């Protein structure tokens, strides 16, 4: 297993366009998380899935954002009608759900620039 | 929600020096991780350490859960240690073990 994989690595889009990012988690991990990181800050939680169920969404996740994990494997994060404030690094992580170890591993991130 | 504070915010070291980074958190945690973020933005796992002490080469970490802090020690620092170090925690009451990150320590190691 090569770890958590995210695509694309970089995305430049015009304001108002829709964008979609993909995350492939570590295969045996049933939890998948999305985070957003802006310049100079630590990552902030957006949403998480346990298998295919989306169990929690942050208030940061406006109605222009939607995430799916249709078969409990890969996940997509879509941003509709992008705004300049959406420019950030979008990070995906996965972890096992059972104790004792719930260590999370992150992908390389997708850096979004909205112009 | 839980608050996570890291100190110092910035640190400049000469190569070969030792350093200690601190992470304070405001509630009981069931997960604490230290990460190194490289210049390309990737978060590299350093330690999964909700309690106790671990060592990995020149790095070691200690979490004192009852006093709500964790320390990351870097010995004999190298230029490749430069970057941002994050502490992140998850709480027993938080959903799904989601992580709350501190604001990080920016480390620069000079020759």
CSV table of C-alpha atoms in Angstrom, one decimal:
chain,number,residue,atom,x,y,z
A,1,UNK,CA,0.0,0.0,0.0
A,2,UNK,CA,1.4,3.4,-1.0
A,3,UNK,CA,-0.5,5.4,1.6
A,4,UNK,CA,-3.2,8.1,1.0
A,5,UNK,CA,-3.3,9.4,-2.5
A,6,UNK,CA,-4.9,12.7,-3.6
A,7,UNK,CA,-5.5,14.0,-7.1
A,8,UNK,CA,-4.9,16.5,-8.6
A,9,UNK,CA,-1.9,17.9,-6.7
A,10,UNK,CA,-2.6,21.4,-8.0
A,11,UNK,CA,-5.7,23.0,-9.4
A,12,UNK,CA,-6.1,26.6,-10.7
A,13,UNK,CA,-9.7,27.6,-11.6
A,14,UNK,CA,-11.6,30.7,-12.4
A,15,UNK,CA,-14.1,32.1,-9.9
A,16,UNK,CA,-17.5,30.6,-10.3
A,17,UNK,CA,-16.3,27.3,-11.8
A,18,UNK,CA,-16.9,23.9,-10.1
A,19,UNK,CA,-14.0,21.7,-9.0
A,20,UNK,CA,-13.7,18.1,-7.8
A,21,UNK,CA,-10.9,16.5,-5.9
A,22,UNK,CA,-10.3,12.8,-5.3
A,23,UNK,CA,-8.9,10.9,-2.3
A,24,UNK,CA,-7.9,7.2,-2.2
A,25,UNK,CA,-7.3,6.2,1.4
A,26,UNK,CA,-5.2,3.4,2.8
A,27,UNK,CA,-7.1,0.3,1.8
A,28,UNK,CA,-7.8,-1.2,5.2
A,29,UNK,CA,-8.9,2.1,6.8
A,30,UNK,CA,-12.6,2.6,7.1
A,31,UNK,CA,-12.5,6.3,8.3
A,32,UNK,CA,-11.8,9.1,5.8
A,33,UNK,CA,-11.4,12.7,6.6
A,34,UNK,CA,-11.2,16.0,4.7
A,35,UNK,CA,-9.3,19.0,6.1
A,36,UNK,CA,-8.6,22.5,4.7
A,37,UNK,CA,-5.4,24.5,5.4
A,38,UNK,CA,-4.9,28.1,4.7
A,39,UNK,CA,-1.6,29.9,4.7
A,40,UNK,CA,0.0,30.1,8.1
A,41,UNK,CA,-2.6,28.0,9.8
A,42,UNK,CA,-3.0,24.4,10.9
A,43,UNK,CA,-5.4,22.2,9.0
A,44,UNK,CA,-9.1,22.5,10.0
A,45,UNK,CA,-11.6,19.6,9.9
A,46,UNK,CA,-14.3,19.7,7.2
A,47,UNK,CA,-16.0,16.3,7.3
A,48,UNK,CA,-15.5,12.6,7.9
A,49,UNK,CA,-16.8,9.3,6.7
A,50,UNK,CA,-17.0,5.9,8.3
A,51,UNK,CA,-17.2,3.5,5.4
A,52,UNK,CA,-19.7,5.1,3.0
A,53,UNK,CA,-21.6,7.1,5.7
A,54,UNK,CA,-20.9,10.8,6.1
A,55,UNK,CA,-21.1,11.1,9.9
A,56,UNK,CA,-20.1,14.7,10.6
A,57,UNK,CA,-19.7,18.0,8.8
A,58,UNK,CA,-18.0,21.1,10.1
A,59,UNK,CA,-19.8,24.5,9.9
A,60,UNK,CA,-16.9,25.4,7.6
A,61,UNK,CA,-18.5,23.2,5.0
A,62,UNK,CA,-20.9,25.6,3.3
A,63,UNK,CA,-23.7,24.4,1.0
A,64,UNK,CA,-21.3,24.9,-2.0
A,65,UNK,CA,-19.3,22.0,-0.7
A,66,UNK,CA,-20.3,18.3,-1.0
A,67,UNK,CA,-18.4,15.2,-0.3
A,68,UNK,CA,-19.1,11.6,-1.1
A,69,UNK,CA,-17.6,8.2,-0.5
A,70,UNK,CA,-20.0,6.0,-2.6
A,71,UNK,CA,-18.6,2.5,-1.9
A,72,UNK,CA,-16.7,3.1,1.2
A,73,UNK,CA,-13.4,3.3,-0.7
A,74,UNK,CA,-12.3,6.5,-2.5
A,75,UNK,CA,-13.9,9.9,-1.7
A,76,UNK,CA,-14.6,13.0,-3.7
A,77,UNK,CA,-14.9,16.6,-2.5
A,78,UNK,CA,-16.7,19.0,-4.9
A,79,UNK,CA,-16.8,22.8,-4.6
A,80,UNK,CA,-19.4,24.5,-6.6
A,81,UNK,CA,-19.3,28.2,-7.7
A,82,UNK,CA,-15.8,28.6,-6.4
A,83,UNK,CA,-14.8,31.8,-4.6
A,84,UNK,CA,-11.4,33.3,-4.0
A,85,UNK,CA,-11.8,32.5,-0.3
A,86,UNK,CA,-11.8,28.8,-1.3
A,87,UNK,CA,-8.1,29.0,-2.2
A,88,UNK,CA,-6.4,26.6,0.2
A,89,UNK,CA,-4.7,23.3,0.5
A,90,UNK,CA,-7.3,20.5,0.8
A,91,UNK,CA,-6.0,17.5,2.7
A,92,UNK,CA,-7.4,14.0,3.0
A,93,UNK,CA,-6.6,11.6,5.8
A,94,UNK,CA,-7.6,8.0,6.7
A,95,UNK,CA,-7.5,6.0,9.9
A,96,UNK,CA,-8.7,2.7,11.3
A,97,UNK,CA,-11.7,3.1,13.6
A,98,UNK,CA,-10.9,0.5,16.2
A,99,UNK,CA,-8.9,0.9,19.3
A,100,UNK,CA,-6.2,0.8,20.4
A,101,UNK,CA,-4.6,2.6,17.5
A,102,UNK,CA,-6.5,5.3,15.6
A,103,UNK,CA,-3.5,7.0,14.0
A,104,UNK,CA,-4.4,9.1,11.0
A,105,UNK,CA,-2.3,9.3,7.8
A,106,UNK,CA,-2.5,12.2,5.4
A,107,UNK,CA,-2.2,12.5,1.6
A,108,UNK,CA,-0.1,15.0,-0.2
A,109,UNK,CA,-3.0,17.4,-0.5
A,110,UNK,CA,-4.6,19.3,-3.4
A,111,UNK,CA,-3.6,23.0,-3.6
A,112,UNK,CA,-6.5,25.0,-5.0
A,113,UNK,CA,-6.0,28.5,-6.4
A,114,UNK,CA,-9.1,30.4,-7.4
A,115,UNK,CA,-8.4,33.4,-9.7
B,1,UNK,CA,-14.2,22.7,21.4
B,2,UNK,CA,-10.7,21.7,22.5
B,3,UNK,CA,-8.0,24.3,22.3
B,4,UNK,CA,-4.5,23.4,21.2
B,5,UNK,CA,-1.6,25.8,21.8
B,6,UNK,CA,2.0,25.3,20.5
B,7,UNK,CA,5.1,27.1,21.5
B,8,UNK,CA,7.3,28.6,20.4
B,9,UNK,CA,5.7,29.8,17.2
B,10,UNK,CA,9.1,30.3,15.5
B,11,UNK,CA,12.5,28.8,16.2
B,12,UNK,CA,15.9,29.2,14.5
B,13,UNK,CA,18.7,26.8,15.4
B,14,UNK,CA,22.2,26.2,14.4
B,15,UNK,CA,22.8,22.7,12.9
B,16,UNK,CA,23.6,20.3,15.7
B,17,UNK,CA,21.6,22.1,18.4
B,18,UNK,CA,18.8,20.5,20.4
B,19,UNK,CA,15.3,21.9,20.8
B,20,UNK,CA,12.0,21.2,22.6
B,21,UNK,CA,8.6,22.0,21.2
B,22,UNK,CA,5.6,22.1,23.4
B,23,UNK,CA,1.9,21.4,22.9
B,24,UNK,CA,-0.8,22.3,25.5
B,25,UNK,CA,-4.4,21.2,25.2
B,26,UNK,CA,-7.5,22.1,27.1
B,27,UNK,CA,-9.3,18.7,27.5
B,28,UNK,CA,-8.7,15.0,27.9
B,29,UNK,CA,-7.6,13.4,24.6
B,30,UNK,CA,-7.7,9.9,23.2
B,31,UNK,CA,-5.3,10.7,20.3
B,32,UNK,CA,-2.3,13.0,20.0
B,33,UNK,CA,-0.1,13.1,17.0
B,34,UNK,CA,3.0,15.1,16.0
B,35,UNK,CA,3.5,15.9,12.3
B,36,UNK,CA,6.2,17.6,10.3
B,37,UNK,CA,4.9,19.5,7.3
B,38,UNK,CA,7.4,19.6,4.5
B,39,UNK,CA,7.8,22.5,2.1
B,40,UNK,CA,5.5,20.8,-0.4
B,41,UNK,CA,2.7,20.7,2.2
B,42,UNK,CA,2.7,17.0,3.0
B,43,UNK,CA,2.1,16.1,6.7
B,44,UNK,CA,4.6,13.5,7.7
B,45,UNK,CA,3.7,11.4,10.8
B,46,UNK,CA,6.3,11.6,13.6
B,47,UNK,CA,4.5,10.2,16.6
B,48,UNK,CA,1.2,8.8,17.6
B,49,UNK,CA,1.4,9.4,21.4
B,50,UNK,CA,-1.8,9.9,23.4
B,51,UNK,CA,0.3,9.1,26.5
B,52,UNK,CA,3.8,8.1,27.5
B,53,UNK,CA,7.2,8.4,25.8
B,54,UNK,CA,8.4,7.3,22.4
B,55,UNK,CA,11.7,7.7,20.6
B,56,UNK,CA,12.6,7.4,16.9
B,57,UNK,CA,16.2,8.2,16.0
B,58,UNK,CA,17.0,11.8,16.9
B,59,UNK,CA,13.4,12.6,17.8
B,60,UNK,CA,11.5,11.7,20.9
B,61,UNK,CA,8.1,12.7,22.3
B,62,UNK,CA,6.5,12.7,25.7
B,63,UNK,CA,2.8,13.2,26.5
B,64,UNK,CA,1.6,13.8,30.1
B,65,UNK,CA,-2.1,13.3,29.6
B,66,UNK,CA,-3.1,14.1,33.2
B,67,UNK,CA,-1.4,17.5,32.8
B,68,UNK,CA,-2.6,18.1,29.3
B,69,UNK,CA,0.7,18.7,27.5
B,70,UNK,CA,3.1,17.0,25.1
B,71,UNK,CA,6.7,17.7,24.2
B,72,UNK,CA,8.7,17.0,21.1
B,73,UNK,CA,12.4,16.8,21.4
B,74,UNK,CA,14.8,17.2,18.4
B,75,UNK,CA,18.4,16.4,19.1
B,76,UNK,CA,21.4,17.2,16.9
B,77,UNK,CA,19.2,19.1,14.5
B,78,UNK,CA,19.9,19.0,10.7
B,79,UNK,CA,18.9,21.4,7.9
B,80,UNK,CA,16.4,18.7,6.7
B,81,UNK,CA,14.5,19.2,10.0
B,82,UNK,CA,13.4,22.6,8.9
B,83,UNK,CA,9.6,23.1,8.3
B,84,UNK,CA,6.5,23.4,10.4
B,85,UNK,CA,5.8,21.0,13.3
B,86,UNK,CA,2.1,20.4,14.2
B,87,UNK,CA,0.6,18.9,17.2
B,88,UNK,CA,-3.0,17.5,16.7
B,89,UNK,CA,-5.4,16.0,19.2
B,90,UNK,CA,-8.7,14.2,19.2
B,91,UNK,CA,-11.1,14.0,22.2
B,92,UNK,CA,-13.2,11.3,23.7
B,93,UNK,CA,-16.3,13.4,23.1
B,94,UNK,CA,-15.4,14.5,19.6
B,95,UNK,CA,-16.8,12.5,16.7
B,96,UNK,CA,-14.9,10.0,14.8
B,97,UNK,CA,-11.5,10.8,16.2
B,98,UNK,CA,-11.2,14.0,14.1
B,99,UNK,CA,-8.1,16.0,14.8
B,100,UNK,CA,-7.8,19.5,16.1
B,101,UNK,CA,-4.5,21.1,15.1
B,102,UNK,CA,-2.4,23.7,16.8
B,103,UNK,CA,-1.0,26.6,14.9
B,104,UNK,CA,2.4,25.0,14.6
B,105,UNK,CA,6.0,25.7,15.3
B,106,UNK,CA,8.0,27.0,12.3
B,107,UNK,CA,11.6,25.6,12.6
B,108,UNK,CA,14.6,26.8,10.6
B,109,UNK,CA,17.9,25.0,11.0
B,110,UNK,CA,20.9,26.9,9.7
B,111,UNK,CA,24.4,25.7,8.9
